Coordinates of C-alpha atoms in Angstrom, one line a residue:
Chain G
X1 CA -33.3 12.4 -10.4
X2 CA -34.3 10.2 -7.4
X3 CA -32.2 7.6 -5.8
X4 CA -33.4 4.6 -7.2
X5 CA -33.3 5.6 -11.0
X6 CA -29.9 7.6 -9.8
X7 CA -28.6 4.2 -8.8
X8 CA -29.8 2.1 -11.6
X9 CA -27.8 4.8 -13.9
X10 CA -24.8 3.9 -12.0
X11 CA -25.4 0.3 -12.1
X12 CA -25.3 0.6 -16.1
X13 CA -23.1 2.5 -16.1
X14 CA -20.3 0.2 -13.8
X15 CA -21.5 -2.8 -16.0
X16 CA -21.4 -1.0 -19.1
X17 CA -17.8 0.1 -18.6
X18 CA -16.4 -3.3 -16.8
X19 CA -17.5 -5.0 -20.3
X20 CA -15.4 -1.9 -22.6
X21 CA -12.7 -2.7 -20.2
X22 CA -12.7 -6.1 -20.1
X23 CA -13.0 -6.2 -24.2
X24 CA -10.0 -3.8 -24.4
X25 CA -7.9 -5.9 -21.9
X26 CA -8.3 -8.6 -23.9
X27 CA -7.4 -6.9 -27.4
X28 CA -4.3 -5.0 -25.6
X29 CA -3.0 -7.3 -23.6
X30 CA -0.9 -5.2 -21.2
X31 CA -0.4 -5.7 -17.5
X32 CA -0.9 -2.3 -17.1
X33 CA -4.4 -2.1 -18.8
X34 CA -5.8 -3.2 -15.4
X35 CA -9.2 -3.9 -15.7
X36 CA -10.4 -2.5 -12.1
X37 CA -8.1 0.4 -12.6
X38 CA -9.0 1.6 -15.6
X39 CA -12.6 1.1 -15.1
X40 CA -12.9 2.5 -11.3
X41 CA -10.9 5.8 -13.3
X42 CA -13.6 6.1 -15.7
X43 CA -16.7 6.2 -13.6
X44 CA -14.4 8.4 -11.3
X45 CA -14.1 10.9 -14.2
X46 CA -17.6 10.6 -14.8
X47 CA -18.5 11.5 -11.5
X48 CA -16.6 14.3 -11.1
X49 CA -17.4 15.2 -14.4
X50 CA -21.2 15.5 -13.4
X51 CA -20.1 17.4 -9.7
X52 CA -21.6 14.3 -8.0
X53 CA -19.9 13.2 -4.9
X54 CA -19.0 9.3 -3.8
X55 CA -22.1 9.7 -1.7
X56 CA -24.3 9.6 -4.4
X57 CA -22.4 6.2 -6.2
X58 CA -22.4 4.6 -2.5
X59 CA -25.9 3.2 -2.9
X60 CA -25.2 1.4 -5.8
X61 CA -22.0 -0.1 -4.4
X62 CA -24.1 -1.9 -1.8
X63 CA -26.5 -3.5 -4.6
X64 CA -23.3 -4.3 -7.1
X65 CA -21.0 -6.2 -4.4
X66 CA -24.0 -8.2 -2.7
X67 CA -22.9 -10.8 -4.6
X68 CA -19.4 -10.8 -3.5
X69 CA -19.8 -13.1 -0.5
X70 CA -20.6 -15.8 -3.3
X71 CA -18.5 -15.2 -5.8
X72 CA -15.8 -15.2 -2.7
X73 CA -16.9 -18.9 -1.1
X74 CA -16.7 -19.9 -5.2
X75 CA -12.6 -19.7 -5.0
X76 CA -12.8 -23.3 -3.2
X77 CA -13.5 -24.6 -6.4
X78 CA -10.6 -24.4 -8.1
X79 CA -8.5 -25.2 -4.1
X80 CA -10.2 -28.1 -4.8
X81 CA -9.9 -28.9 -8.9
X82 CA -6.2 -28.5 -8.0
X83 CA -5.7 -30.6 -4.5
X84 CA -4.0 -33.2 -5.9
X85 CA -1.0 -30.3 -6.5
X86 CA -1.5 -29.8 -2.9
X87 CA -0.7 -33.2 -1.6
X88 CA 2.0 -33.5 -3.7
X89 CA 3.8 -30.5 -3.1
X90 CA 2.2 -29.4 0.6
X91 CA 5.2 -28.9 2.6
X92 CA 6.7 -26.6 0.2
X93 CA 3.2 -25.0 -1.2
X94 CA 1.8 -24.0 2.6
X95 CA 5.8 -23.5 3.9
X96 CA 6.6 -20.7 1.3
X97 CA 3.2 -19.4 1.0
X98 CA 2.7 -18.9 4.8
X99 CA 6.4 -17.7 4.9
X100 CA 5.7 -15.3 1.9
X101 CA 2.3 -13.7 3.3
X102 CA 3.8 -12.9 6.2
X103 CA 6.7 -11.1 5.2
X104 CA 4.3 -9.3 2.6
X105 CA 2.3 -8.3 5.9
X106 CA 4.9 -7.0 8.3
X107 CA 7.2 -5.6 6.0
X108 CA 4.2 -3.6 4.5
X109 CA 3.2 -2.7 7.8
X110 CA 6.8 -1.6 8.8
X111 CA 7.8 0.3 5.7
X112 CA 4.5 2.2 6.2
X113 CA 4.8 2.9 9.7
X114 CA 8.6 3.8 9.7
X115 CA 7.2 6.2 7.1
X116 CA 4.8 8.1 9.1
X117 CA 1.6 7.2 7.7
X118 CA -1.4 7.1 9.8
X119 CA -2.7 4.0 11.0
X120 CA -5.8 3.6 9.0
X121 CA -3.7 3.7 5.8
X122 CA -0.6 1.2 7.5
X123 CA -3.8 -1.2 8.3
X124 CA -5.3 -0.7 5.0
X125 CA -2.0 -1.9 3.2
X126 CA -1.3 -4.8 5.1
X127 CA -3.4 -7.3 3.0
X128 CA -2.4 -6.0 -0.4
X129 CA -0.9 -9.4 -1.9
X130 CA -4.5 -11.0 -1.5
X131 CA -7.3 -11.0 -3.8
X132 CA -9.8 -7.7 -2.7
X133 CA -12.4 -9.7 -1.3
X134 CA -10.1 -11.0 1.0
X135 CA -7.8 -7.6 1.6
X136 CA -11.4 -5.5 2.0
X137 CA -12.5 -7.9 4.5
X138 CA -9.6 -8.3 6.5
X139 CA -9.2 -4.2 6.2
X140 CA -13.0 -3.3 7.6
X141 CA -12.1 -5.8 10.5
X142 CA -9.3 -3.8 11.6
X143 CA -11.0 -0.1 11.0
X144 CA -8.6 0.2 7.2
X145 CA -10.0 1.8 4.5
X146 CA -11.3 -0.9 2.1
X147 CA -11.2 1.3 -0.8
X148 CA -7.4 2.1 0.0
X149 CA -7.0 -1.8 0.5
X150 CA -8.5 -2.4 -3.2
X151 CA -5.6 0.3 -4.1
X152 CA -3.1 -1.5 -3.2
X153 CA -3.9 -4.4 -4.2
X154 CA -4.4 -3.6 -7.8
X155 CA -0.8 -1.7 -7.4
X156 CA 0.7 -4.5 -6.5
X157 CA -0.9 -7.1 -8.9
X158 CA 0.0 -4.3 -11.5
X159 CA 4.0 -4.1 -10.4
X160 CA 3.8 -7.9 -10.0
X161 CA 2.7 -8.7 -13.5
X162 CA 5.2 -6.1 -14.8
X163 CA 8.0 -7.5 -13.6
X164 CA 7.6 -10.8 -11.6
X165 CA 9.1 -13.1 -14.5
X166 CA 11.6 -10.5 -14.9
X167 CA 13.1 -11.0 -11.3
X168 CA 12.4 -14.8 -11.6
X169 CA 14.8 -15.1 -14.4
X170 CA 17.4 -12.4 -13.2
X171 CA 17.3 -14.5 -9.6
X172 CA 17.9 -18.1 -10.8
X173 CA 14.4 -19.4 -9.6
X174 CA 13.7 -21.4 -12.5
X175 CA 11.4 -24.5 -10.8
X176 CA 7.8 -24.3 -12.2
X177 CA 6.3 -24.7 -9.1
X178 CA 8.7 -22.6 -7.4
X179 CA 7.9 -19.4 -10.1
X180 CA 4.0 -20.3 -9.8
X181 CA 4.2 -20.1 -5.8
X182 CA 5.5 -16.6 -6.3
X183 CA 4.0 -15.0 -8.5
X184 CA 0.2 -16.2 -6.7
X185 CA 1.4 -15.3 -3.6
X186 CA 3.0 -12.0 -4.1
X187 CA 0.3 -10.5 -6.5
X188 CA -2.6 -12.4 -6.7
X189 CA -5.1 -12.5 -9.9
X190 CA -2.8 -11.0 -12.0
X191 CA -0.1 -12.8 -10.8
X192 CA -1.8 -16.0 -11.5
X193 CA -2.7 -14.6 -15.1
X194 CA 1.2 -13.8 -16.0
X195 CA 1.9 -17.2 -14.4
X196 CA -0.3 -19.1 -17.2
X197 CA 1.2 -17.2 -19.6
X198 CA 4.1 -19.6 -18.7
X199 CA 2.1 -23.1 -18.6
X200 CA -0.4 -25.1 -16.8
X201 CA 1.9 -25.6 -13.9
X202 CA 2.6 -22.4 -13.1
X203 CA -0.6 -20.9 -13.7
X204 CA -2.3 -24.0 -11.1
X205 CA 0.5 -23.1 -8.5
X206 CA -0.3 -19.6 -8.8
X207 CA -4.1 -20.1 -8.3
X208 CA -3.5 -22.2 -5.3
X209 CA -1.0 -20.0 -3.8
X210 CA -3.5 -16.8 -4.3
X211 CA -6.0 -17.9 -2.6
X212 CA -3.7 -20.2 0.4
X213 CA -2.3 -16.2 0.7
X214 CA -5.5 -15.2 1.5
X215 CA -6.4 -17.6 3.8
X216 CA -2.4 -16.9 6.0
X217 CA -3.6 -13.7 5.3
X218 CA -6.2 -13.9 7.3
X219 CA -4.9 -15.9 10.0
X220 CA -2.2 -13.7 10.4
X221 CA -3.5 -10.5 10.6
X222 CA -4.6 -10.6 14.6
X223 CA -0.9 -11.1 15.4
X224 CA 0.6 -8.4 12.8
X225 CA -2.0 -5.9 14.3
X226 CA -0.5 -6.5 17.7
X227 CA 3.2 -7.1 16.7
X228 CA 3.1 -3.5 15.3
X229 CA 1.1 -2.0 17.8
X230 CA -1.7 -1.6 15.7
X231 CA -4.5 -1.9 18.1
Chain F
X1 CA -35.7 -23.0 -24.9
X2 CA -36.5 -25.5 -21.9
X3 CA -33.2 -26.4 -22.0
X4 CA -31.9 -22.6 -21.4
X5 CA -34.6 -22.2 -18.4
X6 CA -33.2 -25.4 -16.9
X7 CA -30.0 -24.0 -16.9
X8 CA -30.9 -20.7 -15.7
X9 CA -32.9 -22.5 -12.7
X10 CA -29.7 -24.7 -11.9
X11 CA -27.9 -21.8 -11.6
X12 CA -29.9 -20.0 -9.6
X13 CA -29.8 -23.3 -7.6
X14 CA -25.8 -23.0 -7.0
X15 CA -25.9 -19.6 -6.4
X16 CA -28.3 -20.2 -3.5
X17 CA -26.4 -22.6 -2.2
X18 CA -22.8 -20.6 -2.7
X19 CA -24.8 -17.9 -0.6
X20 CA -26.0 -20.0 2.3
X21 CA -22.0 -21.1 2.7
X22 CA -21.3 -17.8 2.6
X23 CA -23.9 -16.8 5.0
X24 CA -22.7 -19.7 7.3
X25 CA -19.4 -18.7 7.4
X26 CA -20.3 -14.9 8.0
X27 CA -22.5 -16.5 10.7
X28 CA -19.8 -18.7 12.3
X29 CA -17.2 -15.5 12.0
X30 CA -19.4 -13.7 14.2
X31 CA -20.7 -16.1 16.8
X32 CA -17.5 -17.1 17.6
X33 CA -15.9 -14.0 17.4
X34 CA -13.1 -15.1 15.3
X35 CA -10.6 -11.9 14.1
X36 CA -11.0 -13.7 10.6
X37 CA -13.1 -13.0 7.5
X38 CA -16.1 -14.5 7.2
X39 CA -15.9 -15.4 3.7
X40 CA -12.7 -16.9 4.4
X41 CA -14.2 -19.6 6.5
X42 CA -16.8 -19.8 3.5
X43 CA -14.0 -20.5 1.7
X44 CA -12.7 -23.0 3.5
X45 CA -16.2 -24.6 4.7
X46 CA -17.1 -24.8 0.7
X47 CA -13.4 -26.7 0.3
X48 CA -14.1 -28.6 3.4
X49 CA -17.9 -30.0 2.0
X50 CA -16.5 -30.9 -1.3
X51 CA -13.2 -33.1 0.3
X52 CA -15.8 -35.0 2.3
X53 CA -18.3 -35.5 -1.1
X54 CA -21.3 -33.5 0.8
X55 CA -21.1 -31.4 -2.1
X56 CA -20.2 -32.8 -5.6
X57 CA -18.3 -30.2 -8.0
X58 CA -20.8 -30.3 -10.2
X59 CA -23.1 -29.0 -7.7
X60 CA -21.5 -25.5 -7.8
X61 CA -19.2 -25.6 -10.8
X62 CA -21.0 -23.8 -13.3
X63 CA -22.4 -20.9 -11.1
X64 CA -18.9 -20.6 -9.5
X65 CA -16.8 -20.3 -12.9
X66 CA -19.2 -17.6 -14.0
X67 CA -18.8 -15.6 -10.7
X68 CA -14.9 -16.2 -10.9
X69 CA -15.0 -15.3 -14.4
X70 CA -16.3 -12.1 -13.3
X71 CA -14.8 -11.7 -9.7
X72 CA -12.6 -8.5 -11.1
X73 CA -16.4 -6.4 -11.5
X74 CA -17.2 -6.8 -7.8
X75 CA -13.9 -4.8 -7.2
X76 CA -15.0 -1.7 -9.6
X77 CA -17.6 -0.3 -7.3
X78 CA -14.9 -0.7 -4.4
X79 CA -12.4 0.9 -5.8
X80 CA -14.7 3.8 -6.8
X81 CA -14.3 4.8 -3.4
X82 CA -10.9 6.0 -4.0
X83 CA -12.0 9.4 -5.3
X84 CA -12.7 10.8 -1.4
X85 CA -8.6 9.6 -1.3
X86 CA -7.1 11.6 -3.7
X87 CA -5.4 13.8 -0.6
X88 CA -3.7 10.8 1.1
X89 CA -2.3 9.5 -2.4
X90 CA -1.0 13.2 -3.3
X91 CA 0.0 13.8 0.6
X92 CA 1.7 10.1 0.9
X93 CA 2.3 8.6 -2.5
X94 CA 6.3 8.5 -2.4
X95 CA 6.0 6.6 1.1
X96 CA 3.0 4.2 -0.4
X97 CA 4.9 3.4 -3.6
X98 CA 8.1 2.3 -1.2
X99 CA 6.1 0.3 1.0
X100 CA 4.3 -1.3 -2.0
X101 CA 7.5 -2.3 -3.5
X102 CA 9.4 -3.5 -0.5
X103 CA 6.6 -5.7 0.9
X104 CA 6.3 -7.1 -2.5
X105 CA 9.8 -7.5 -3.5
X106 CA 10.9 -9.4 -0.4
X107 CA 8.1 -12.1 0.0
X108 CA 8.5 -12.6 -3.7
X109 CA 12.0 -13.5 -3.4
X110 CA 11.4 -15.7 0.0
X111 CA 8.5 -17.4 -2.1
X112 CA 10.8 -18.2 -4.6
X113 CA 13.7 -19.4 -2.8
X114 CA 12.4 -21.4 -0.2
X115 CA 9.7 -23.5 -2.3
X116 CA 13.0 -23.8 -4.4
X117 CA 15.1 -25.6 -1.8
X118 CA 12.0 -27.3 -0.2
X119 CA 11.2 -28.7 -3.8
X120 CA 15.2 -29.9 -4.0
X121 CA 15.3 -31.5 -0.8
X122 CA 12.5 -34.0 -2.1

């Protein structure tokens, strides 16, 4: 098979198994029926299945996340359906979330670090509370893996639906807003989904935070690099 | 039916203007040689435009709930790319799974606290 019709198989083949997925997720709604997991597992399987290597799916990548940059810019939409929140709450929203994706940052960075893993993979998992197409951006600036950054992002949306409410209630942090903030900064999408599970409040907070985390994320990055000698 | 192709043409029409912020702010990333994402200065130029009223919400909103709708597909194809990766995850996992939970355990908790005792103070 040539290239092109190689890649349009794969093209079908991505889309046909993100909408099974998706379908499934929504019949069993678990947090550990992760949509991108489960999916990126299949078409690995198939792959190896058919002895192809990543080289040959790599072509097809390019077409499918062309539209990424878009669908990226579109997250203002909701920053903005939700500003009033902001100017209400700002101090405490950009206070916490700044503080929060920080400390995700450097204590990433550290724990990795301290435990002897080379630097592409300690770069590669400092953005992994922000949504991907922030954490796969920020991880191809600093020579990180994106594909490792996508990892660990899912893993920790994954551990953050799992038990995020769980350590809210254990901890006393009871505020709406205040259980909204965390659960969108720390992990994200899915964090924001277990956070409307819980109300409109939460879930709004959580949206905001997500993609305010991203943004810190961002703008913290140059310095984390340097503080952990990085560069 | 010339109702669906107007629909289809406006949202062509949002998408080609979601891209040309996105563009811009890829652009602006790398003229000015800022250590940040392009697509987060998209982000923020898109957030920008619709505080001042340059661009009305209903400019973009359609084409931009489908696409967040969706966003979780882009990621797929990424995370494909973990198959060449197997080694580091069997070589490192322990280590990974620690840093993972650390680094998402702590923020959590400062998240929670100090938007607590900054909501309080109010």
């Amino acid at each position: 098979m040539d290239g092109l019709a190689l890649g349009v198989v794969f093209v079908v083949l991505t889309v046909a198994v993100y909408l099974a997925c998706r379908r499934l997720a929504f019949w069993v709604n678990h947090p550990l029926l992760n949509v991108v997991a489960v999916s990126a597992g299949v078409i690995i399987a198939v792959l190896v299945a058919c002895d192809l290597p990543y080289a040959a799916y790599a072509p097809a990548r390019e077409a499918m996340t062309t539209l990424l940059g878009p669908a990226t810019v579109a997250l203002a939409v909701p920053l903005y359906r939700h500003r009033r929140l902001l100017r209400s709450h700002g101090l405490a929203i950009l206070a916490s979330v700044g503080a929060g994706a920080l400390l995700a940052m450097v204590s990433a960075g550290l724990a990795a670090s301290l435990g002897g893993l080379p630097r592409e993979v300690v770069v590669s998992i400092l953005p992994k509370g922000v949504s991907i197409p922030f954490a796969v951006e920020i991880s191809r600036i600093y020579d990180g893996i994106p594909a490792l950054s996508a990892a660990f992002v899912v893993a920790t949306g994954t551990l953050g639906s799992l038990f995020g409410a769980w350590l809210l209630n254990r901890s006393g942090i009871d505020h709406p807003v205040a259980r909204g903030l965390a659960l969108g900064t720390v992990s994200h999408a899915q964090g924001t989904a277990t956070a409307l599970l819980e109300g409109e409040e939460q879930g709004a907070m959580a949206g905001l935070a997500m993609i305010l985390a991203g943004v810190f994320t961002a703008g913290f990055a140059p310095l984390v690099v340097r503080l952990l000698g990085l560069l | 039916m010339t109702q669906r192709v107007y629909y289809c043409a406006k949202c062509l029409g949002q998408l080609g203007l979601l891209w040309g912020i996105s563009l811009a702010g890829r652009f602006l990333a790398e003229t000015l040689a800022l250590p940040v994402p392009g697509n987060v200065l998209g982000v923020l130029l898109l957030f920008g435009l619709l505080c001042l009223g340059v661009v009305k919400l209903e400019q973009v909103a359609a084409t931009a709930d489908f696409l967040l709708r969706h966003l979780v597909f882009f990621f797929i194809p990424i995370a494909v790319g973990l198959m060449d990766w197997g080694a580091t995850f069997a070589q490192y996992g322990l280590m990974l799974l620690v840093a993972v939970v650390i680094s998402s355990v702590l923020p959590f908790f400062a998240v929670g606290y100090l938007s607590l005792l900054l909501q309080r103070r109010r």
